[in-house]
mmCIF file of C-alpha atoms in Angstrom:
data_model
loop_
_atom_site.group_PDB
_atom_site.id
_atom_site.type_symbol
_atom_site.label_atom_id
_atom_site.label_comp_id
_atom_site.label_asym_id
_atom_site.label_seq_id
_atom_site.Cartn_x
_atom_site.Cartn_y
_atom_site.Cartn_z
ATOM 1 C CA UNK A 1117 134.805 20.143 95.798
ATOM 2 C CA UNK A 1118 135.872 22.845 93.421
ATOM 3 C CA UNK A 1119 138.334 21.963 90.675
ATOM 4 C CA UNK A 1120 140.262 24.021 88.136
ATOM 5 C CA UNK A 1121 141.561 22.510 84.903
ATOM 6 C CA UNK A 1122 144.152 23.965 82.565
ATOM 7 C CA UNK A 1123 144.309 21.649 79.589
ATOM 8 C CA UNK A 1124 147.372 23.170 77.903
ATOM 9 C CA UNK A 1125 150.576 22.272 79.777
ATOM 10 C CA UNK A 1126 152.714 24.282 77.346
ATOM 11 C CA UNK A 1127 152.167 26.910 74.677
ATOM 12 C CA UNK A 1128 154.304 29.171 72.572
ATOM 13 C CA UNK A 1129 153.633 32.374 70.680
ATOM 14 C CA UNK A 1130 155.596 34.707 68.468
ATOM 15 C CA UNK A 1131 156.417 38.120 69.827
ATOM 16 C CA UNK A 1132 153.682 40.685 69.029
ATOM 17 C CA UNK A 1133 151.109 37.957 68.343
ATOM 18 C CA UNK A 1134 148.025 37.087 70.408
ATOM 19 C CA UNK A 1135 147.632 33.936 72.483
ATOM 20 C CA UNK A 1136 144.766 32.501 74.501
ATOM 21 C CA UNK A 1137 145.209 30.267 77.548
ATOM 22 C CA UNK A 1138 142.309 28.032 78.539
ATOM 23 C CA UNK A 1139 140.839 27.366 81.966
ATOM 24 C CA UNK A 1140 137.714 25.519 83.029
ATOM 25 C CA UNK A 1141 136.372 25.044 86.516
ATOM 26 C CA UNK A 1142 133.741 23.044 88.285
ATOM 27 C CA UNK A 1143 131.514 24.394 91.039
ATOM 28 C CA UNK A 1144 127.913 24.417 92.162
ATOM 29 C CA UNK A 1145 128.288 27.882 93.659
ATOM 30 C CA UNK A 1146 126.912 30.978 91.957
ATOM 31 C CA UNK A 1147 129.091 33.593 93.670
ATOM 32 C CA UNK A 1148 132.819 33.219 93.196
ATOM 33 C CA UNK A 1149 135.987 34.881 91.951
ATOM 34 C CA UNK A 1150 138.412 33.823 89.253
ATOM 35 C CA UNK A 1151 142.036 34.854 88.884
ATOM 36 C CA UNK A 1152 144.983 34.500 86.579
ATOM 37 C CA UNK A 1153 148.421 34.573 88.186
ATOM 38 C CA UNK A 1154 151.740 34.757 86.350
ATOM 39 C CA UNK A 1155 154.919 33.103 87.605
ATOM 40 C CA UNK A 1156 158.010 34.202 85.665
ATOM 41 C CA UNK A 1157 161.405 32.486 86.090
ATOM 42 C CA UNK A 1158 161.981 34.680 89.142
ATOM 43 C CA UNK A 1159 159.243 32.409 90.682
ATOM 44 C CA UNK A 1160 157.272 35.377 92.080
ATOM 45 C CA UNK A 1161 153.486 34.877 91.861
ATOM 46 C CA UNK A 1162 152.024 37.978 90.243
ATOM 47 C CA UNK A 1163 148.321 38.732 89.913
ATOM 48 C CA UNK A 1164 147.432 39.334 86.277
ATOM 49 C CA UNK A 1165 143.680 39.752 86.318
ATOM 50 C CA UNK A 1166 140.600 39.064 88.419
ATOM 51 C CA UNK A 1167 136.946 38.434 87.536
ATOM 52 C CA UNK A 1168 133.916 38.452 89.787
ATOM 53 C CA UNK A 1169 131.308 35.894 88.717
ATOM 54 C CA UNK A 1170 128.422 38.316 89.219
ATOM 55 C CA UNK A 1171 129.889 40.720 86.657
ATOM 56 C CA UNK A 1172 128.900 40.082 83.075
ATOM 57 C CA UNK A 1173 131.588 42.351 81.656
ATOM 58 C CA UNK A 1174 134.895 40.651 80.966
ATOM 59 C CA UNK A 1175 137.840 42.033 82.937
ATOM 60 C CA UNK A 1176 140.719 43.702 81.111
ATOM 61 C CA UNK A 1177 144.136 44.908 82.239
ATOM 62 C CA UNK A 1178 146.127 46.563 79.483
ATOM 63 C CA UNK A 1179 147.178 43.745 77.092
ATOM 64 C CA UNK A 1180 145.463 41.077 79.195
ATOM 65 C CA UNK A 1181 141.780 40.260 78.937
ATOM 66 C CA UNK A 1182 139.540 37.375 79.832
ATOM 67 C CA UNK A 1183 136.662 35.590 78.161
ATOM 68 C CA UNK A 1184 134.398 34.581 81.031
ATOM 69 C CA UNK A 1185 131.650 32.160 80.048
ATOM 70 C CA UNK A 1186 129.742 31.427 83.270
ATOM 71 C CA UNK A 1187 127.335 28.868 81.839
ATOM 72 C CA UNK A 1188 130.203 26.939 80.279
ATOM 73 C CA UNK A 1189 132.373 27.433 83.393
ATOM 74 C CA UNK A 1190 135.171 28.702 81.232
ATOM 75 C CA UNK A 1191 137.669 31.469 81.995
ATOM 76 C CA UNK A 1192 140.285 31.965 79.286
ATOM 77 C CA UNK A 1193 143.090 34.541 79.281
ATOM 78 C CA UNK A 1194 143.988 36.442 76.132
ATOM 79 C CA UNK A 1195 147.369 38.122 75.861
ATOM 80 C CA UNK A 1196 147.622 40.636 73.035
ATOM 81 C CA UNK A 1197 150.845 41.956 71.519
ATOM 82 C CA UNK A 1198 152.864 39.300 73.351
ATOM 83 C CA UNK A 1199 156.193 40.420 74.761
ATOM 84 C CA UNK A 1200 159.277 38.463 75.749
ATOM 85 C CA UNK A 1201 158.574 39.397 79.350
ATOM 86 C CA UNK A 1202 155.299 37.492 79.194
ATOM 87 C CA UNK A 1203 157.247 34.230 79.206
ATOM 88 C CA UNK A 1204 156.091 32.517 82.399
ATOM 89 C CA UNK A 1205 153.882 29.900 83.993
ATOM 90 C CA UNK A 1206 150.278 31.033 84.121
ATOM 91 C CA UNK A 1207 147.924 29.712 86.771
ATOM 92 C CA UNK A 1208 144.171 29.953 86.803
ATOM 93 C CA UNK A 1209 142.637 30.064 90.281
ATOM 94 C CA UNK A 1210 139.174 29.975 91.811
ATOM 95 C CA UNK A 1211 137.786 31.226 95.091
ATOM 96 C CA UNK A 1212 134.462 31.192 96.908
ATOM 97 C CA UNK A 1213 134.296 34.324 99.067
ATOM 98 C CA UNK A 1214 134.570 33.596 102.765
ATOM 99 C CA UNK A 1215 134.242 29.873 102.163
ATOM 100 C CA UNK A 1216 136.184 29.073 105.329
ATOM 101 C CA UNK A 1217 137.519 25.958 103.649
ATOM 102 C CA UNK A 1218 139.963 26.067 100.766
ATOM 103 C CA UNK A 1219 140.254 29.784 100.034
ATOM 104 C CA UNK A 1220 142.008 29.520 96.667
ATOM 105 C CA UNK A 1221 142.107 26.533 94.316
ATOM 106 C CA UNK A 1222 144.725 26.516 91.553
ATOM 107 C CA UNK A 1223 144.999 24.762 88.231
ATOM 108 C CA UNK A 1224 148.248 23.024 87.360
ATOM 109 C CA UNK A 1225 149.438 25.818 85.124
ATOM 110 C CA UNK A 1226 150.330 26.531 81.496
ATOM 111 C CA UNK A 1227 153.909 27.279 80.569
ATOM 112 C CA UNK A 1228 153.967 30.059 77.979
ATOM 113 C CA UNK A 1229 157.032 30.820 75.896
ATOM 114 C CA UNK A 1230 157.185 34.003 73.839
ATOM 115 C CA UNK A 1231 159.534 33.596 70.905
ATOM 116 C CA UNK A 1232 161.412 36.482 69.320
ATOM 117 C CA UNK B 1316 160.279 47.442 100.227
ATOM 118 C CA UNK B 1317 158.306 44.329 99.421
ATOM 119 C CA UNK B 1318 154.853 44.071 101.018
ATOM 120 C CA UNK B 1319 155.174 40.341 101.736
ATOM 121 C CA UNK B 1320 158.578 38.957 102.667
ATOM 122 C CA UNK B 1321 159.730 35.425 103.291
ATOM 123 C CA UNK B 1322 162.866 34.172 105.016
ATOM 124 C CA UNK B 1323 164.941 32.324 104.132
ATOM 125 C CA UNK B 1324 164.711 32.479 100.334
ATOM 126 C CA UNK B 1325 166.577 29.218 99.949
ATOM 127 C CA UNK B 1326 167.308 26.467 102.447
ATOM 128 C CA UNK B 1327 168.954 23.087 102.293
ATOM 129 C CA UNK B 1328 168.462 20.809 105.266
ATOM 130 C CA UNK B 1329 168.751 17.160 106.218
ATOM 131 C CA UNK B 1330 166.110 14.557 106.920
ATOM 132 C CA UNK B 1331 164.847 14.737 110.492
ATOM 133 C CA UNK B 1332 165.792 18.350 111.099
ATOM 134 C CA UNK B 1333 163.326 20.909 112.383
ATOM 135 C CA UNK B 1334 162.971 23.932 110.163
ATOM 136 C CA UNK B 1335 160.949 27.124 110.295
ATOM 137 C CA UNK B 1336 159.958 29.331 107.384
ATOM 138 C CA UNK B 1337 158.896 32.853 108.224
ATOM 139 C CA UNK B 1338 156.545 35.290 106.553
ATOM 140 C CA UNK B 1339 156.032 38.959 107.312
ATOM 141 C CA UNK B 1340 153.735 41.493 105.695
ATOM 142 C CA UNK B 1341 153.317 45.245 105.773
ATOM 143 C CA UNK B 1342 150.010 45.305 103.899
ATOM 144 C CA UNK B 1343 147.922 45.373 107.073
ATOM 145 C CA UNK B 1344 145.999 42.299 105.955
ATOM 146 C CA UNK B 1345 144.228 40.054 108.444
ATOM 147 C CA UNK B 1346 144.428 36.860 106.425
ATOM 148 C CA UNK B 1347 147.576 34.871 105.756
ATOM 149 C CA UNK B 1348 148.225 31.597 103.950
ATOM 150 C CA UNK B 1349 150.940 29.039 103.337
ATOM 151 C CA UNK B 1350 151.081 27.178 100.024
ATOM 152 C CA UNK B 1351 153.362 24.544 98.638
ATOM 153 C CA UNK B 1352 154.276 24.289 94.954
ATOM 154 C CA UNK B 1353 155.526 21.102 93.365
ATOM 155 C CA UNK B 1354 156.382 20.813 89.666
ATOM 156 C CA UNK B 1355 153.273 20.042 87.626
ATOM 157 C CA UNK B 1356 150.909 20.334 90.599
ATOM 158 C CA UNK B 1357 150.204 24.038 90.898
ATOM 159 C CA UNK B 1358 149.882 25.390 94.432
ATOM 160 C CA UNK B 1359 148.346 23.480 97.300
ATOM 161 C CA UNK B 1360 147.152 25.058 100.532
ATOM 162 C CA UNK B 1361 148.923 23.937 103.720
ATOM 163 C CA UNK B 1362 147.462 26.212 106.422
ATOM 164 C CA UNK B 1363 145.655 29.516 106.626
ATOM 165 C CA UNK B 1364 144.785 32.053 109.280
ATOM 166 C CA UNK B 1365 141.979 34.599 109.136
ATOM 167 C CA UNK B 1366 143.223 36.449 112.217
ATOM 168 C CA UNK B 1367 145.692 36.025 115.057
ATOM 169 C CA UNK B 1368 143.444 33.611 116.978
ATOM 170 C CA UNK B 1369 142.282 31.637 113.955
ATOM 171 C CA UNK B 1370 144.298 28.783 112.410
ATOM 172 C CA UNK B 1371 142.907 26.348 109.855
ATOM 173 C CA UNK B 1372 144.281 23.303 108.099
ATOM 174 C CA UNK B 1373 144.441 23.246 104.348
ATOM 175 C CA UNK B 1374 144.447 20.272 102.027
ATOM 176 C CA UNK B 1375 148.015 19.089 102.787
ATOM 177 C CA UNK B 1376 148.691 19.995 106.439
ATOM 178 C CA UNK B 1377 150.182 16.666 107.559
ATOM 179 C CA UNK B 1378 153.820 17.081 108.602
ATOM 180 C CA UNK B 1379 153.479 20.861 109.027
ATOM 181 C CA UNK B 1380 152.517 23.256 111.814
ATOM 182 C CA UNK B 1381 152.061 27.024 111.901
ATOM 183 C CA UNK B 1382 152.152 29.906 114.317
ATOM 184 C CA UNK B 1383 150.518 33.307 113.919
ATOM 185 C CA UNK B 1384 152.681 35.415 116.192
ATOM 186 C CA UNK B 1385 151.068 38.701 115.242
ATOM 187 C CA UNK B 1386 148.852 40.125 112.554
ATOM 188 C CA UNK B 1387 151.900 40.678 110.377
ATOM 189 C CA UNK B 1388 153.732 37.379 111.011
ATOM 190 C CA UNK B 1389 152.885 33.812 110.098
ATOM 191 C CA UNK B 1390 155.468 31.052 110.336
ATOM 192 C CA UNK B 1391 155.466 27.515 108.976
ATOM 193 C CA UNK B 1392 157.361 24.699 110.701
ATOM 194 C CA UNK B 1393 158.448 21.287 109.616
ATOM 195 C CA UNK B 1394 159.032 19.393 112.860
ATOM 196 C CA UNK B 1395 160.988 16.576 111.233
ATOM 197 C CA UNK B 1396 161.736 17.281 107.600
ATOM 198 C CA UNK B 1397 161.548 14.509 105.011
ATOM 199 C CA UNK B 1398 162.744 14.505 101.380
ATOM 200 C CA UNK B 1399 159.245 14.640 99.866
ATOM 201 C CA UNK B 1400 158.792 18.020 101.541
ATOM 202 C CA UNK B 1401 161.298 19.408 99.064
ATOM 203 C CA UNK B 1402 159.307 22.112 97.285
ATOM 204 C CA UNK B 1403 158.758 25.808 96.770
ATOM 205 C CA UNK B 1404 156.799 27.383 99.633
ATOM 206 C CA UNK B 1405 154.742 30.546 99.295
ATOM 207 C CA UNK B 1406 153.179 32.815 101.855
ATOM 208 C CA UNK B 1407 150.218 34.962 100.804
ATOM 209 C CA UNK B 1408 147.974 37.587 102.386
ATOM 210 C CA UNK B 1409 144.556 39.044 101.745
ATOM 211 C CA UNK B 1410 142.394 41.706 103.305
ATOM 212 C CA UNK B 1411 139.374 40.755 105.402
ATOM 213 C CA UNK B 1412 136.948 42.283 102.944
ATOM 214 C CA UNK B 1413 139.001 41.517 99.888
ATOM 215 C CA UNK B 1414 139.498 38.295 98.045
ATOM 216 C CA UNK B 1415 142.695 38.864 96.132
ATOM 217 C CA UNK B 1416 145.742 37.137 97.568
ATOM 218 C CA UNK B 1417 149.173 38.698 97.331
ATOM 219 C CA UNK B 1418 152.164 36.416 97.377
ATOM 220 C CA UNK B 1419 155.621 36.602 98.865
ATOM 221 C CA UNK B 1420 158.708 35.740 96.789
ATOM 222 C CA UNK B 1421 158.778 32.093 97.883
ATOM 223 C CA UNK B 1422 161.221 29.872 99.765
ATOM 224 C CA UNK B 1423 162.907 27.011 97.970
ATOM 225 C CA UNK B 1424 163.395 24.194 100.463
ATOM 226 C CA UNK B 1425 165.512 21.129 99.765
ATOM 227 C CA UNK B 1426 165.489 18.213 102.193
ATOM 228 C CA UNK B 1427 168.342 15.771 101.659
#
């Protein structure tokens, strides 16, 4: 079974600074997708970024980027120039395309607080 | 208008009551999912449907049932609610050829 581990239950960062959230996963598959979702206090689940395992280039979306280390099964999220609106729970998630079993497996989340 | 909507947004009910949570989407996606979120546990999959005639159990389906009334509608039922079903419930959708799931705003359910 696939598992996703987020080892940092809580983190904080000063506004305008950079922070990195960690995620590791366990799978024997070679083709898969990885995601970071953000859940602000409004509780909406918002897609932040997505990475396909077959792509060597790390995904980026504006201030958000990932460090995907396939051999180490690591998928960390870097937030640059942190803003107060980045305060949220962040979930790492894993999917095997068309697995027909458990389509998306989530980690337990990291609560990020951005401090003014 | 939101692409994925859930009703109700909040619900308080009593033990033993039957309750239905509804999800509708305008994204035209074939695949729909129901997740449950408990504090400190992330999201866990309850049921999913890859098309109108396809229903599959997730990792925590006991005590729940679903109905896919149409491509755009997927409802979750608790036949006899119990207090440990108090949680935040999310509906999500994805395209047949896509793998990104898009979530509704969630329903906070409290069972007394």
